[in-house]
mmCIF file with all atom_site columns, C-alpha atoms in Angstrom:
data_model
loop_
_atom_site.group_PDB
_atom_site.id
_atom_site.type_symbol
_atom_site.label_atom_id
_atom_site.label_alt_id
_atom_site.label_comp_id
_atom_site.label_asym_id
_atom_site.label_entity_id
_atom_site.label_seq_id
_atom_site.pdbx_PDB_ins_code
_atom_site.Cartn_x
_atom_site.Cartn_y
_atom_site.Cartn_z
_atom_site.occupancy
_atom_site.B_iso_or_equiv
_atom_site.pdbx_formal_charge
_atom_site.auth_seq_id
_atom_site.auth_comp_id
_atom_site.auth_asym_id
_atom_site.auth_atom_id
_atom_site.pdbx_PDB_model_num
ATOM 1   C CA . UNK A 1 1   ? -27.995 -67.286 -54.632 1.00 60.00 ? 1   UNK A CA 1
ATOM 2   C CA . UNK A 1 2   ? -26.992 -67.965 -51.021 1.00 61.00 ? 2   UNK A CA 1
ATOM 3   C CA . UNK A 1 3   ? -23.534 -66.767 -51.746 1.00 74.00 ? 3   UNK A CA 1
ATOM 4   C CA . UNK A 1 4   ? -24.735 -63.568 -53.359 1.00 73.00 ? 4   UNK A CA 1
ATOM 5   C CA . UNK A 1 5   ? -26.936 -62.736 -50.381 1.00 76.00 ? 5   UNK A CA 1
ATOM 6   C CA . UNK A 1 6   ? -24.089 -63.416 -47.980 1.00 84.00 ? 6   UNK A CA 1
ATOM 7   C CA . UNK A 1 7   ? -21.786 -61.235 -50.023 1.00 88.00 ? 7   UNK A CA 1
ATOM 8   C CA . UNK A 1 8   ? -24.367 -58.488 -50.084 1.00 87.00 ? 8   UNK A CA 1
ATOM 9   C CA . UNK A 1 9   ? -24.835 -58.650 -46.313 1.00 90.00 ? 9   UNK A CA 1
ATOM 10  C CA . UNK A 1 10  ? -21.081 -58.509 -45.813 1.00 90.00 ? 10  UNK A CA 1
ATOM 11  C CA . UNK A 1 11  ? -20.860 -55.532 -48.166 1.00 90.00 ? 11  UNK A CA 1
ATOM 12  C CA . UNK A 1 12  ? -23.674 -53.761 -46.325 1.00 91.00 ? 12  UNK A CA 1
ATOM 13  C CA . UNK A 1 13  ? -22.077 -54.468 -42.939 1.00 92.00 ? 13  UNK A CA 1
ATOM 14  C CA . UNK A 1 14  ? -18.687 -53.243 -44.177 1.00 91.00 ? 14  UNK A CA 1
ATOM 15  C CA . UNK A 1 15  ? -20.304 -50.139 -45.743 1.00 93.00 ? 15  UNK A CA 1
ATOM 16  C CA . UNK A 1 16  ? -22.164 -49.431 -42.490 1.00 92.00 ? 16  UNK A CA 1
ATOM 17  C CA . UNK A 1 17  ? -18.962 -49.887 -40.488 1.00 93.00 ? 17  UNK A CA 1
ATOM 18  C CA . UNK A 1 18  ? -16.976 -47.610 -42.804 1.00 92.00 ? 18  UNK A CA 1
ATOM 19  C CA . UNK A 1 19  ? -19.830 -45.048 -42.834 1.00 92.00 ? 19  UNK A CA 1
ATOM 20  C CA . UNK A 1 20  ? -20.192 -45.078 -39.063 1.00 93.00 ? 20  UNK A CA 1
ATOM 21  C CA . UNK A 1 21  ? -16.415 -44.828 -38.673 1.00 91.00 ? 21  UNK A CA 1
ATOM 22  C CA . UNK A 1 22  ? -16.285 -41.863 -41.055 1.00 92.00 ? 22  UNK A CA 1
ATOM 23  C CA . UNK A 1 23  ? -19.272 -40.270 -39.314 1.00 91.00 ? 23  UNK A CA 1
ATOM 24  C CA . UNK A 1 24  ? -17.633 -40.782 -35.923 1.00 91.00 ? 24  UNK A CA 1
ATOM 25  C CA . UNK A 1 25  ? -14.366 -39.266 -37.203 1.00 90.00 ? 25  UNK A CA 1
ATOM 26  C CA . UNK A 1 26  ? -16.117 -36.219 -38.718 1.00 90.00 ? 26  UNK A CA 1
ATOM 27  C CA . UNK A 1 27  ? -18.344 -35.736 -35.665 1.00 89.00 ? 27  UNK A CA 1
ATOM 28  C CA . UNK A 1 28  ? -15.370 -36.035 -33.318 1.00 89.00 ? 28  UNK A CA 1
ATOM 29  C CA . UNK A 1 29  ? -13.369 -33.487 -35.320 1.00 89.00 ? 29  UNK A CA 1
ATOM 30  C CA . UNK A 1 30  ? -16.352 -31.143 -35.424 1.00 87.00 ? 30  UNK A CA 1
ATOM 31  C CA . UNK A 1 31  ? -17.023 -31.494 -31.705 1.00 86.00 ? 31  UNK A CA 1
ATOM 32  C CA . UNK A 1 32  ? -13.327 -31.168 -30.972 1.00 87.00 ? 32  UNK A CA 1
ATOM 33  C CA . UNK A 1 33  ? -13.147 -28.019 -33.092 1.00 88.00 ? 33  UNK A CA 1
ATOM 34  C CA . UNK A 1 34  ? -16.201 -26.571 -31.304 1.00 87.00 ? 34  UNK A CA 1
ATOM 35  C CA . UNK A 1 35  ? -14.705 -27.497 -27.944 1.00 88.00 ? 35  UNK A CA 1
ATOM 36  C CA . UNK A 1 36  ? -11.403 -25.875 -28.891 1.00 88.00 ? 36  UNK A CA 1
ATOM 37  C CA . UNK A 1 37  ? -13.194 -22.728 -30.039 1.00 90.00 ? 37  UNK A CA 1
ATOM 38  C CA . UNK A 1 38  ? -15.279 -22.628 -26.879 1.00 90.00 ? 38  UNK A CA 1
ATOM 39  C CA . UNK A 1 39  ? -12.152 -23.204 -24.790 1.00 90.00 ? 39  UNK A CA 1
ATOM 40  C CA . UNK A 1 40  ? -10.352 -20.372 -26.618 1.00 93.00 ? 40  UNK A CA 1
ATOM 41  C CA . UNK A 1 41  ? -13.328 -18.031 -26.113 1.00 95.00 ? 41  UNK A CA 1
ATOM 42  C CA . UNK A 1 42  ? -13.530 -18.887 -22.414 1.00 95.00 ? 42  UNK A CA 1
ATOM 43  C CA . UNK A 1 43  ? -9.770  -18.507 -22.003 1.00 96.00 ? 43  UNK A CA 1
ATOM 44  C CA . UNK A 1 44  ? -9.867  -15.109 -23.715 1.00 96.00 ? 44  UNK A CA 1
ATOM 45  C CA . UNK A 1 45  ? -12.803 -14.015 -21.550 1.00 96.00 ? 45  UNK A CA 1
ATOM 46  C CA . UNK A 1 46  ? -11.004 -15.166 -18.420 1.00 96.00 ? 46  UNK A CA 1
ATOM 47  C CA . UNK A 1 47  ? -7.802  -13.410 -19.504 1.00 96.00 ? 47  UNK A CA 1
ATOM 48  C CA . UNK A 1 48  ? -9.698  -10.148 -20.109 1.00 97.00 ? 48  UNK A CA 1
ATOM 49  C CA . UNK A 1 49  ? -11.437 -10.396 -16.734 1.00 97.00 ? 49  UNK A CA 1
ATOM 50  C CA . UNK A 1 50  ? -8.126  -11.162 -15.056 1.00 97.00 ? 50  UNK A CA 1
ATOM 51  C CA . UNK A 1 51  ? -6.481  -8.163  -16.727 1.00 97.00 ? 51  UNK A CA 1
ATOM 52  C CA . UNK A 1 52  ? -9.390  -5.933  -15.667 1.00 97.00 ? 52  UNK A CA 1
ATOM 53  C CA . UNK A 1 53  ? -9.090  -7.086  -12.055 1.00 97.00 ? 53  UNK A CA 1
ATOM 54  C CA . UNK A 1 54  ? -5.319  -6.603  -12.114 1.00 97.00 ? 54  UNK A CA 1
ATOM 55  C CA . UNK A 1 55  ? -5.774  -3.098  -13.560 1.00 97.00 ? 55  UNK A CA 1
ATOM 56  C CA . UNK A 1 56  ? -8.303  -2.239  -10.836 1.00 97.00 ? 56  UNK A CA 1
ATOM 57  C CA . UNK A 1 57  ? -5.983  -3.563  -8.145  1.00 97.00 ? 57  UNK A CA 1
ATOM 58  C CA . UNK A 1 58  ? -3.048  -1.619  -9.585  1.00 97.00 ? 58  UNK A CA 1
ATOM 59  C CA . UNK A 1 59  ? -5.149  1.556   -9.647  1.00 96.00 ? 59  UNK A CA 1
ATOM 60  C CA . UNK A 1 60  ? -6.270  0.979   -6.045  1.00 97.00 ? 60  UNK A CA 1
ATOM 61  C CA . UNK A 1 61  ? -2.689  0.313   -5.018  1.00 97.00 ? 61  UNK A CA 1
ATOM 62  C CA . UNK A 1 62  ? -1.461  3.489   -6.723  1.00 97.00 ? 62  UNK A CA 1
ATOM 63  C CA . UNK A 1 63  ? -4.216  5.515   -5.052  1.00 97.00 ? 63  UNK A CA 1
ATOM 64  C CA . UNK A 1 64  ? -3.375  4.041   -1.647  1.00 97.00 ? 64  UNK A CA 1
ATOM 65  C CA . UNK A 1 65  ? 0.331   4.813   -2.176  1.00 97.00 ? 65  UNK A CA 1
ATOM 66  C CA . UNK A 1 66  ? -0.497  8.424   -3.114  1.00 97.00 ? 66  UNK A CA 1
ATOM 67  C CA . UNK A 1 67  ? -2.704  8.797   -0.040  1.00 96.00 ? 67  UNK A CA 1
ATOM 68  C CA . UNK A 1 68  ? -0.004  7.290   2.165   1.00 96.00 ? 68  UNK A CA 1
ATOM 69  C CA . UNK A 1 69  ? 2.617   9.627   0.725   1.00 96.00 ? 69  UNK A CA 1
ATOM 70  C CA . UNK A 1 70  ? 0.270   12.568  1.252   1.00 95.00 ? 70  UNK A CA 1
ATOM 71  C CA . UNK A 1 71  ? -0.300  11.492  4.862   1.00 93.00 ? 71  UNK A CA 1
ATOM 72  C CA . UNK A 1 72  ? 3.451   11.161  5.397   1.00 93.00 ? 72  UNK A CA 1
ATOM 73  C CA . UNK A 1 73  ? 3.987   14.666  4.074   1.00 93.00 ? 73  UNK A CA 1
ATOM 74  C CA . UNK A 1 74  ? 1.116   16.305  5.963   1.00 92.00 ? 74  UNK A CA 1
ATOM 75  C CA . UNK A 1 75  ? 1.479   14.467  9.288   1.00 91.00 ? 75  UNK A CA 1
ATOM 76  C CA . UNK A 1 76  ? 4.301   16.699  10.607  1.00 90.00 ? 76  UNK A CA 1
ATOM 77  C CA . UNK A 1 77  ? 2.402   19.830  9.572   1.00 91.00 ? 77  UNK A CA 1
ATOM 78  C CA . UNK A 1 78  ? -0.814  18.542  11.127  1.00 90.00 ? 78  UNK A CA 1
ATOM 79  C CA . UNK A 1 79  ? 1.037   17.644  14.337  1.00 90.00 ? 79  UNK A CA 1
ATOM 80  C CA . UNK A 1 80  ? 2.649   21.073  14.493  1.00 90.00 ? 80  UNK A CA 1
ATOM 81  C CA . UNK A 1 81  ? -0.689  22.762  13.836  1.00 90.00 ? 81  UNK A CA 1
ATOM 82  C CA . UNK A 1 82  ? -2.357  20.712  16.577  1.00 90.00 ? 82  UNK A CA 1
ATOM 83  C CA . UNK A 1 83  ? 0.454   21.566  18.999  1.00 91.00 ? 83  UNK A CA 1
ATOM 84  C CA . UNK A 1 84  ? 0.155   25.254  18.105  1.00 91.00 ? 84  UNK A CA 1
ATOM 85  C CA . UNK A 1 85  ? -3.601  25.121  18.629  1.00 90.00 ? 85  UNK A CA 1
ATOM 86  C CA . UNK A 1 86  ? -3.098  23.488  22.005  1.00 92.00 ? 86  UNK A CA 1
ATOM 87  C CA . UNK A 1 87  ? -0.457  26.044  22.998  1.00 91.00 ? 87  UNK A CA 1
ATOM 88  C CA . UNK A 1 88  ? -2.784  28.846  21.949  1.00 91.00 ? 88  UNK A CA 1
ATOM 89  C CA . UNK A 1 89  ? -5.632  27.322  23.978  1.00 92.00 ? 89  UNK A CA 1
ATOM 90  C CA . UNK A 1 90  ? -3.373  26.990  27.031  1.00 91.00 ? 90  UNK A CA 1
ATOM 91  C CA . UNK A 1 91  ? -2.213  30.594  26.622  1.00 91.00 ? 91  UNK A CA 1
ATOM 92  C CA . UNK A 1 92  ? -5.846  31.783  26.369  1.00 93.00 ? 92  UNK A CA 1
ATOM 93  C CA . UNK A 1 93  ? -6.767  29.825  29.490  1.00 92.00 ? 93  UNK A CA 1
ATOM 94  C CA . UNK A 1 94  ? -3.757  31.211  31.372  1.00 91.00 ? 94  UNK A CA 1
ATOM 95  C CA . UNK A 1 95  ? -4.775  34.747  30.376  1.00 91.00 ? 95  UNK A CA 1
ATOM 96  C CA . UNK A 1 96  ? -8.321  34.083  31.558  1.00 92.00 ? 96  UNK A CA 1
ATOM 97  C CA . UNK A 1 97  ? -6.987  32.654  34.817  1.00 90.00 ? 97  UNK A CA 1
ATOM 98  C CA . UNK A 1 98  ? -4.730  35.666  35.372  1.00 89.00 ? 98  UNK A CA 1
ATOM 99  C CA . UNK A 1 99  ? -7.576  38.061  34.703  1.00 90.00 ? 99  UNK A CA 1
ATOM 100 C CA . UNK A 1 100 ? -9.825  36.079  37.068  1.00 88.00 ? 100 UNK A CA 1
ATOM 101 C CA . UNK A 1 101 ? -7.181  36.213  39.822  1.00 87.00 ? 101 UNK A CA 1
ATOM 102 C CA . UNK A 1 102 ? -6.624  39.926  39.295  1.00 87.00 ? 102 UNK A CA 1
ATOM 103 C CA . UNK A 1 103 ? -10.389 40.422  39.554  1.00 87.00 ? 103 UNK A CA 1
ATOM 104 C CA . UNK A 1 104 ? -10.362 38.388  42.778  1.00 85.00 ? 104 UNK A CA 1
ATOM 105 C CA . UNK A 1 105 ? -7.510  40.536  44.098  1.00 82.00 ? 105 UNK A CA 1
ATOM 106 C CA . UNK A 1 106 ? -9.433  43.684  43.186  1.00 84.00 ? 106 UNK A CA 1
ATOM 107 C CA . UNK A 1 107 ? -12.566 42.415  44.932  1.00 85.00 ? 107 UNK A CA 1
ATOM 108 C CA . UNK A 1 108 ? -10.507 41.354  47.959  1.00 80.00 ? 108 UNK A CA 1
ATOM 109 C CA . UNK A 1 109 ? -9.068  44.858  48.197  1.00 82.00 ? 109 UNK A CA 1
ATOM 110 C CA . UNK A 1 110 ? -12.567 46.328  48.089  1.00 82.00 ? 110 UNK A CA 1
ATOM 111 C CA . UNK A 1 111 ? -13.782 44.071  50.896  1.00 81.00 ? 111 UNK A CA 1
ATOM 112 C CA . UNK A 1 112 ? -10.731 43.859  53.184  1.00 76.00 ? 112 UNK A CA 1
ATOM 113 C CA . UNK A 1 113 ? -8.896  46.987  52.257  1.00 71.00 ? 113 UNK A CA 1
ATOM 114 C CA . UNK A 1 114 ? -5.157  47.153  51.539  1.00 69.00 ? 114 UNK A CA 1
ATOM 115 C CA . UNK A 1 115 ? -2.970  44.385  52.954  1.00 63.00 ? 115 UNK A CA 1
ATOM 116 C CA . UNK A 1 116 ? -0.947  45.187  56.106  1.00 64.00 ? 116 UNK A CA 1
ATOM 117 C CA . UNK A 1 117 ? 2.732   45.993  55.674  1.00 68.00 ? 117 UNK A CA 1
ATOM 118 C CA . UNK A 1 118 ? 4.355   42.632  56.557  1.00 63.00 ? 118 UNK A CA 1
ATOM 119 C CA . UNK A 1 119 ? 2.086   40.344  54.555  1.00 64.00 ? 119 UNK A CA 1
ATOM 120 C CA . UNK A 1 120 ? 3.256   38.935  51.245  1.00 59.00 ? 120 UNK A CA 1
ATOM 121 C CA . UNK A 1 121 ? 1.884   40.500  48.097  1.00 61.00 ? 121 UNK A CA 1
ATOM 122 C CA . UNK A 1 122 ? 0.247   38.409  45.411  1.00 58.00 ? 122 UNK A CA 1
ATOM 123 C CA . UNK A 1 123 ? 2.439   37.641  42.476  1.00 59.00 ? 123 UNK A CA 1
ATOM 124 C CA . UNK A 1 124 ? 1.787   36.085  39.072  1.00 57.00 ? 124 UNK A CA 1
ATOM 125 C CA . UNK A 1 125 ? -1.912  36.653  39.632  1.00 56.00 ? 125 UNK A CA 1
ATOM 126 C CA . UNK A 1 126 ? -2.243  33.569  41.825  1.00 58.00 ? 126 UNK A CA 1
ATOM 127 C CA . UNK A 1 127 ? -3.698  33.319  45.328  1.00 58.00 ? 127 UNK A CA 1
ATOM 128 C CA . UNK A 1 128 ? -1.667  34.426  48.340  1.00 59.00 ? 128 UNK A CA 1
ATOM 129 C CA . UNK A 1 129 ? 0.209   31.443  49.713  1.00 59.00 ? 129 UNK A CA 1
ATOM 130 C CA . UNK A 1 130 ? 3.219   31.113  51.925  1.00 59.00 ? 130 UNK A CA 1
ATOM 131 C CA . UNK A 1 131 ? 5.565   28.156  52.084  1.00 60.00 ? 131 UNK A CA 1
ATOM 132 C CA . UNK A 1 132 ? 4.976   25.903  55.042  1.00 60.00 ? 132 UNK A CA 1
ATOM 133 C CA . UNK A 1 133 ? 7.725   26.141  57.626  1.00 66.00 ? 133 UNK A CA 1
ATOM 134 C CA . UNK A 1 134 ? 7.139   23.677  60.472  1.00 61.00 ? 134 UNK A CA 1
ATOM 135 C CA . UNK A 1 135 ? 9.484   25.470  62.907  1.00 62.00 ? 135 UNK A CA 1
ATOM 136 C CA . UNK A 1 136 ? 7.476   28.672  62.717  1.00 57.00 ? 136 UNK A CA 1
ATOM 137 C CA . UNK A 1 137 ? 4.232   26.807  63.324  1.00 51.00 ? 137 UNK A CA 1
ATOM 138 C CA . UNK A 1 138 ? 5.716   25.070  66.387  1.00 54.00 ? 138 UNK A CA 1
ATOM 139 C CA . UNK A 1 139 ? 6.906   28.366  67.868  1.00 56.00 ? 139 UNK A CA 1
ATOM 140 C CA . UNK A 1 140 ? 3.457   29.895  67.894  1.00 50.00 ? 140 UNK A CA 1
#
């Protein structure tokens, strides 16, 4: 009877060891399969996100290149237009200045009368000035 009990205990221990080994193997395969599936899903999600970011960056880059090309094409025209505007403004101001000086000349004529014969006449609509000649000023 002692031998039968010992044999039974050994059989039970061996059966438990084989059962736990089989359970461990099946559980490991199952967990490994789940891990692999989860890893594949995460990799696919990451790849899709990466592709979306790359697509957005490519679109932004293409838009920036188009804007840069547009700026390169319009910059000379914009510069020429700005220069023309400035020239037109200068011409308007010169016309206003000439008309103001002619009005001053007209008012001067009303107040002082016509200029004497030897005095210089205004030209270009600017004030009457004479070049400075130091010898003439010393002779006086």
